[in-house]
Short mmCIF file of C-alpha atoms in Angstrom, two decimals:
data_model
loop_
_atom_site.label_atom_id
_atom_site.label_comp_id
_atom_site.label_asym_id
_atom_site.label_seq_id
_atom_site.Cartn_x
_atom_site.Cartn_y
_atom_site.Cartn_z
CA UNK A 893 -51.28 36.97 21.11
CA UNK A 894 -48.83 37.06 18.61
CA UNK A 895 -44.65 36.75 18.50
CA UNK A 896 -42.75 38.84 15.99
CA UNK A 897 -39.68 37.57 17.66
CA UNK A 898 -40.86 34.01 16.71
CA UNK A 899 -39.72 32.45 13.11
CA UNK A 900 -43.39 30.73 11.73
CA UNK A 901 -42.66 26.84 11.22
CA UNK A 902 -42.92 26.70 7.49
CA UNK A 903 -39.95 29.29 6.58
CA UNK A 904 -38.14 27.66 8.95
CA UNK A 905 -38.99 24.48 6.78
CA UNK A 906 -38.11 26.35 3.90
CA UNK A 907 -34.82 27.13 4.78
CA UNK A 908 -33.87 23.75 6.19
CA UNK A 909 -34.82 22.40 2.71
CA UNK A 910 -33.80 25.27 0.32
CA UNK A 911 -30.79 25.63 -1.90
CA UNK A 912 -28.09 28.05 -1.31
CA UNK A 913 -25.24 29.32 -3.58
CA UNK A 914 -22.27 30.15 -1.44
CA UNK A 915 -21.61 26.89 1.24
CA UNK A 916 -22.52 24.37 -2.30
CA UNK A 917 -20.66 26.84 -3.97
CA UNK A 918 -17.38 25.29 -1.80
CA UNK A 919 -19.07 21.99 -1.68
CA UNK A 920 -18.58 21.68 -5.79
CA UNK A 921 -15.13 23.05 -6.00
CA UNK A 922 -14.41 19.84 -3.41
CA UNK A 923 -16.18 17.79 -5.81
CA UNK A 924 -14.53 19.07 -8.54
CA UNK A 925 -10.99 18.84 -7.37
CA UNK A 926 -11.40 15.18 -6.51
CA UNK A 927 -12.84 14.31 -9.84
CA UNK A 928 -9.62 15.99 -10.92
CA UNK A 929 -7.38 13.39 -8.92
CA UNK A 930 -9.19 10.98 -10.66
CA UNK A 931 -8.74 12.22 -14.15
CA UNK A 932 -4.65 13.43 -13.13
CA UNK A 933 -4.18 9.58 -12.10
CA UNK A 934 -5.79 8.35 -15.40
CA UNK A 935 -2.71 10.33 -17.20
CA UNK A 936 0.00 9.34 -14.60
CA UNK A 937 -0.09 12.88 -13.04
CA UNK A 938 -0.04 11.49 -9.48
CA UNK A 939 1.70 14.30 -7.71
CA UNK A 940 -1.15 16.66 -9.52
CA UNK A 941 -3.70 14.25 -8.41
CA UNK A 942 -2.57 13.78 -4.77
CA UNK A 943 -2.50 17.72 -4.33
CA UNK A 944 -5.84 17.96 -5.33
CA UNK A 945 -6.99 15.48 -2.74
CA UNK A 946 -5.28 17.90 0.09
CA UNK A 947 -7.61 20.76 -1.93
CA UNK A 948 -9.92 19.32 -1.82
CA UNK A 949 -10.13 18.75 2.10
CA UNK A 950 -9.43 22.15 2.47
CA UNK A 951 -12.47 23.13 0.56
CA UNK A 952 -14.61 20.82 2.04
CA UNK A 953 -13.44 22.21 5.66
CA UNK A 954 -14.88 25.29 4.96
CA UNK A 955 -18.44 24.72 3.69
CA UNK A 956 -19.64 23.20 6.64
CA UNK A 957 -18.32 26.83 8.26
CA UNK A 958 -19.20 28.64 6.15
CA UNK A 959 -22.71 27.63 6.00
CA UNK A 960 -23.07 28.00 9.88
CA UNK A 961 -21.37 31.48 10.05
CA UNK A 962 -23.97 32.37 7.37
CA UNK A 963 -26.87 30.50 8.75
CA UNK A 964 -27.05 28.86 5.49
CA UNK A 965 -27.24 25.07 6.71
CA UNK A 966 -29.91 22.79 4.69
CA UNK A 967 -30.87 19.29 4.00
CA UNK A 968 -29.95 19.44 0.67
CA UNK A 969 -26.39 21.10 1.54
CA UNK A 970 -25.83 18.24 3.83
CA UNK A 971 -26.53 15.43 1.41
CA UNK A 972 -24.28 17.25 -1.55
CA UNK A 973 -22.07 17.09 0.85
CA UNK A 974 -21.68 13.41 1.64
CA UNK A 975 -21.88 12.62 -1.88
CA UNK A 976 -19.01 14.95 -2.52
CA UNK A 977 -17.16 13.40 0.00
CA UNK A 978 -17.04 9.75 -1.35
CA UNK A 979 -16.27 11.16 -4.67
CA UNK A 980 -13.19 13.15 -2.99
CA UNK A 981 -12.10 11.30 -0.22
CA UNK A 982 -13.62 7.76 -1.11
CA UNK A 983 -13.35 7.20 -4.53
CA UNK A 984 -10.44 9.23 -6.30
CA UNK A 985 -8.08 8.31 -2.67
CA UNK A 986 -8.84 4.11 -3.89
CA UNK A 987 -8.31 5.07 -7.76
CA UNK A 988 -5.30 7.18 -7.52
CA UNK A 989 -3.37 4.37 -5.08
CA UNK A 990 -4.58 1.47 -7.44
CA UNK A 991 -3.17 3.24 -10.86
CA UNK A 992 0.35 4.40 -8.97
CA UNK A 993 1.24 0.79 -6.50
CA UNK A 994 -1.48 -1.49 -6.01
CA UNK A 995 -2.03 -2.53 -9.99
CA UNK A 996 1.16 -4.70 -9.89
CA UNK A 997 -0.59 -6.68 -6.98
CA UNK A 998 -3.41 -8.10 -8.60
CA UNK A 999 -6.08 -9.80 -7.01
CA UNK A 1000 -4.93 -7.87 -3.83
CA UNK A 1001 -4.50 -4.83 -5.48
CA UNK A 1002 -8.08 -4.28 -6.36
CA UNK A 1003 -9.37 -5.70 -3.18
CA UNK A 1004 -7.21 -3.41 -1.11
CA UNK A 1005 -8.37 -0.25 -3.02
CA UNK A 1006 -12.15 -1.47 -2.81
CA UNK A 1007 -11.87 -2.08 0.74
CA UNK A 1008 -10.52 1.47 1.06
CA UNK A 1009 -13.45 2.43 -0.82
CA UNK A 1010 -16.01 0.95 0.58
CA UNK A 1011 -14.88 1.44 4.17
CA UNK A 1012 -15.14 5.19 2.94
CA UNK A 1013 -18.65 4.45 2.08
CA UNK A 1014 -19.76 2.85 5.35
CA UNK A 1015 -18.17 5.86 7.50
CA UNK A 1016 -19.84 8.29 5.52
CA UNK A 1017 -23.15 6.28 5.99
CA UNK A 1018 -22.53 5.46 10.13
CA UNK A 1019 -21.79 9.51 10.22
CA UNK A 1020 -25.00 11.29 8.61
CA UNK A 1021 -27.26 8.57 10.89
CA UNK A 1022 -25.71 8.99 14.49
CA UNK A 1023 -24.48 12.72 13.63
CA UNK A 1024 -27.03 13.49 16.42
CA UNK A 1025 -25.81 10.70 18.83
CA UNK A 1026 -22.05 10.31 19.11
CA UNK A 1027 -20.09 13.05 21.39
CA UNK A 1028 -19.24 15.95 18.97
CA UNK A 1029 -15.85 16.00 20.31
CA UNK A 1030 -14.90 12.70 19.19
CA UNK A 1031 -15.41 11.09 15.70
CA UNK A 1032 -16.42 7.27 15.69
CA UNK A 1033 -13.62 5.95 13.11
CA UNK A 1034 -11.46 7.41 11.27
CA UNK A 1035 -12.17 10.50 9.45
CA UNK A 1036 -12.87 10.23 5.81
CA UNK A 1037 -10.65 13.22 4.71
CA UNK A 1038 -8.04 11.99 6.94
CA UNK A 1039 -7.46 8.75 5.65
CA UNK A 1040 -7.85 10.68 2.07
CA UNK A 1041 -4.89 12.60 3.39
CA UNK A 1042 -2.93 8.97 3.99
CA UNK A 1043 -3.47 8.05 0.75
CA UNK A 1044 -2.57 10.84 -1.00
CA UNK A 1045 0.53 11.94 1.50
CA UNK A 1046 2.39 8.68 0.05
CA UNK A 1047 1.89 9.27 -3.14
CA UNK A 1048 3.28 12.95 -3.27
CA UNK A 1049 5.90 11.42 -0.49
CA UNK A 1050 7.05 8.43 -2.61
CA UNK A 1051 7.37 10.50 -6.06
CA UNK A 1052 8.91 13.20 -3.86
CA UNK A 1053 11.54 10.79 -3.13
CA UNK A 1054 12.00 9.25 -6.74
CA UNK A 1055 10.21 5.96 -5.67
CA UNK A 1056 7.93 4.27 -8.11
CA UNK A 1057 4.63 2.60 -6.99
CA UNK A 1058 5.92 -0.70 -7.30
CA UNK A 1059 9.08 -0.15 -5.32
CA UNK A 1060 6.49 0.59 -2.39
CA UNK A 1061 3.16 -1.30 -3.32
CA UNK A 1062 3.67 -4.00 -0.20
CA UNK A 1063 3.59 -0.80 2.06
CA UNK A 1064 0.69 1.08 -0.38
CA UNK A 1065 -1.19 -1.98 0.59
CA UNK A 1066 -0.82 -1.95 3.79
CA UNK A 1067 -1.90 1.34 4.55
CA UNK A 1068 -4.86 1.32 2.21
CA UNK A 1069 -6.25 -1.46 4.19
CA UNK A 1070 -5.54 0.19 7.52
CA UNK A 1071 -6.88 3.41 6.19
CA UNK A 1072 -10.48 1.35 5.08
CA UNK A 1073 -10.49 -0.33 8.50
CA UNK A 1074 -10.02 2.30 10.77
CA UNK A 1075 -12.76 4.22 8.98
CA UNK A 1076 -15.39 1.53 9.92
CA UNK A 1077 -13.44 1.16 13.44
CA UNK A 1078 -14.92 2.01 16.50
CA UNK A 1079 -12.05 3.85 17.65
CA UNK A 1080 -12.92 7.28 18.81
CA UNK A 1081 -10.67 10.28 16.52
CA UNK A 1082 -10.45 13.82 18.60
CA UNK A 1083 -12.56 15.81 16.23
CA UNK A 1084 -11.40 19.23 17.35
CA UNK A 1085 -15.04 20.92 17.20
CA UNK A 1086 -15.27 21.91 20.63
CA UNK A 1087 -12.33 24.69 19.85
CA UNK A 1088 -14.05 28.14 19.76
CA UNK A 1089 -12.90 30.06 17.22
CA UNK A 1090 -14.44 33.48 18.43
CA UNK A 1091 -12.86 32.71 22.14
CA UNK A 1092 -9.70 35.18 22.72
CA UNK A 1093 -6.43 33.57 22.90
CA UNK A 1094 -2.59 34.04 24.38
CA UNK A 1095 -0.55 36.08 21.66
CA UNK A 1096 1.65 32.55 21.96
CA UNK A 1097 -1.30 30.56 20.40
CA UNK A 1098 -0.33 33.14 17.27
CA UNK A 1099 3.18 32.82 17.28
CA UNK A 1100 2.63 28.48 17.36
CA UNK A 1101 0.52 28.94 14.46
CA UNK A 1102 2.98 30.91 12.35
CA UNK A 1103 5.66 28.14 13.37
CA UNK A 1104 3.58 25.32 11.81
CA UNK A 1105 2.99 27.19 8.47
CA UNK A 1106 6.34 27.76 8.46
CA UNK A 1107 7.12 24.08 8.67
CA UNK A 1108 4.26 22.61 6.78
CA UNK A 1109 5.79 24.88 3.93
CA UNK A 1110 9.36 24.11 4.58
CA UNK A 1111 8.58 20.15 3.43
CA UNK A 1112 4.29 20.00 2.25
CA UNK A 1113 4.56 16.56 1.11
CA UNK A 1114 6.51 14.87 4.51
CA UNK A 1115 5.14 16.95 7.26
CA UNK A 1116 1.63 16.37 5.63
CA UNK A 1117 2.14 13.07 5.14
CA UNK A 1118 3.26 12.65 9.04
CA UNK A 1119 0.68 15.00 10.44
CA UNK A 1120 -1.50 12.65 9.48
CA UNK A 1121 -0.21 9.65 10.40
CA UNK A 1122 0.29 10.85 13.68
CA UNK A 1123 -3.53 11.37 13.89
CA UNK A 1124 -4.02 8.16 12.56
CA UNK A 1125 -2.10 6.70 15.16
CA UNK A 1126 -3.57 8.50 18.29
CA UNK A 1127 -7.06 7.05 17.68
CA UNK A 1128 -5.24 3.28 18.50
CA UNK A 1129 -3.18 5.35 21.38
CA UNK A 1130 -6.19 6.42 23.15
CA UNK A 1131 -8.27 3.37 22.69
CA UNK A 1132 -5.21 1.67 24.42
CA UNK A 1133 -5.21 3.93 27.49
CA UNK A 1134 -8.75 3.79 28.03
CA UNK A 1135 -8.64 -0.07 27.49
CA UNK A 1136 -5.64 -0.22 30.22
CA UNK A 1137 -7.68 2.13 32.72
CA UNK A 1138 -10.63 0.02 32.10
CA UNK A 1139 -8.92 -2.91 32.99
CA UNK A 1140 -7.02 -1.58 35.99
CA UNK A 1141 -10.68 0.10 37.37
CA UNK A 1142 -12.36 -3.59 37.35
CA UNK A 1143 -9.05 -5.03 38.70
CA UNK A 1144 -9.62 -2.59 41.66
CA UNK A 1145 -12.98 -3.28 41.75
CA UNK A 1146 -13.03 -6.89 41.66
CA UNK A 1147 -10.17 -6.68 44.72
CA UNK A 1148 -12.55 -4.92 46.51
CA UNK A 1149 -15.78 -7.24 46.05
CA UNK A 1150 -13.88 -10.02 46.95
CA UNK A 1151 -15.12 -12.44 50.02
CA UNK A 1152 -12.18 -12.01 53.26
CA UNK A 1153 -10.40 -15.55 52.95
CA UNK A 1154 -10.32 -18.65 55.30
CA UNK A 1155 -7.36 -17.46 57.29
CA UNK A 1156 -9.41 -14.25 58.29
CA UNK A 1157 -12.08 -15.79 59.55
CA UNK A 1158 -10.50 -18.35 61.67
CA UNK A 1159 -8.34 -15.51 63.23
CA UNK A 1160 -11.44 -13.75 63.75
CA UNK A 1161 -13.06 -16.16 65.22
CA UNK A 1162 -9.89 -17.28 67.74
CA UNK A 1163 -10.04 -13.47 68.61
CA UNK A 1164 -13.91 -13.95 69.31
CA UNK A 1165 -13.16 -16.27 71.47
CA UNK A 1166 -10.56 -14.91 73.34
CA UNK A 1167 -12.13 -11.95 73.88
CA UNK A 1168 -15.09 -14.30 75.02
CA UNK A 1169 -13.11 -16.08 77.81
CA UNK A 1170 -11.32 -12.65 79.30
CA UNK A 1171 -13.45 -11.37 81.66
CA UNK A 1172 -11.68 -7.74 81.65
CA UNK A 1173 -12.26 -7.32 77.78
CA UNK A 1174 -14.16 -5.06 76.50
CA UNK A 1175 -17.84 -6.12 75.21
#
């Protein structure tokens, strides 16, 4: 008996392999805008190169959507993807830091960018082979894009300001590093996919998002630059808080396990006794 309702295996095959133009449409404009930051930081255009790393996050947020509101998903989509993403958010992030601060360094300077840069690497790799393990609300490290967003949120912050790279290269260091480490960390990042866009919400949930247009306009390159940061930070928080409730449930749990001491079991045995020798006591 046959299924019309049923999809036969090898179109489903076909579309799970096959090529389509709107989602890698998005995907290459991502590409394309971080090969930009690379060239803009070639020619000393860093605030032009650190914008286009915030574009290109933006376009690479709505691929991914975009192909599953279209049903458009493929292998090949998902690949062009990651590739696009070390390009974007691993390799023009590392480049653009090294040519504004971390040049003066050295040695340290170049080993701080290519741990940035590799750690990009390795994230992008540890993603794409437990995508099917790891809780989807959580993401194990820090997000590629996000640390991008570090990286780049200094740069336009520090020119902002009128500082050079080498007034802040000892701090452009630092947070390079801690950007590539806390990609490869096991820290868990809230990855805010389990909010459902087509669920109804409170007019209030409008009025908060208006509010934080309004201030990510008022000041792009600081509240940016903080937004992130913040996120960055609230990996460590929560890894803290679970470590401390950890520690407090096998503190509990240990007090519990624990054999009733000397002094308890002489007094229970005196009371034994007693209660032996009274001839009224109850048995």
């Amino acid at each position: 008996m046959s299924h019309p309702d049923r999809t036969p295996l090898p179109m489903l095959d076909k579309r799970r392999r096959g090529i389509y133009i709107l989602p890698n449409l998005f995907t290459t404009a991502a590409l394309f805008a971080g090969f930009y930051a690379i060239v803009q930081a070639m020619n000393n255009r860093f605030e032009a190169a650190a914008v286009a790393i915030f574009i290109a996050m933006v376009l690479d947020g709505l691929d991914g959507r975009i192909a599953r509101l279209t049903h458009t998903q493929s292998e090949f989509g998902a690949e062009y993807d990651s590739l696009s993403d070390m390009v974007s958010f691993g390799a023009a992030p590392a480049l653009v830091m090294y040519e504004w601060a971390l040049q003066g360094l050295g040695k340290l300077g170049w080993i701080a960018a290519f741990i940035y840069c590799a750690g990009a690497a390795l994230r992008l790799a540890r993603f794409n082979t437990n995508i099917d393990v790891v809780d989807r609300r959580y993401f194990q490290g820090l997000p590629s894009p996000a640390a991008a967003a570090l990286i780049a949120g200094m740069v336009w912050v520090g020119l902002d300001n009128g500082f050079s790279g080498d007034e802040l290269r000892w701090y452009a260091c630092a947070l390079t590093i801690f950007a590539g480490v806390s990609m490869v960390s096991n820290v868990l990042f809230w990855s805010g996919k389990d909010i459902n866009l087509r669920r109804s919400v409170p007019f209030i949930v409008l009025i908060a998002l208006v509010l934080a247009f309004a201030l990510v306009s008022s000041y792009p390159p600081g509240v940016l630059f903080g937004l992130f940061l913040i996120y960055a930070g609230s990996g460590y928080v929560l890894w803290a808080l679970r470590w401390r409730k950890r520690r407090l449930h096998r503190a509990g749990a240990a007090a519990t396990s624990e054999p009733p001491s000397p002094q308890n079991n002489d007094a229970s045995a005196e009371s034994g006794a007693d209660a032996a020798s009274d001839p009224g006591s109850k048995p």
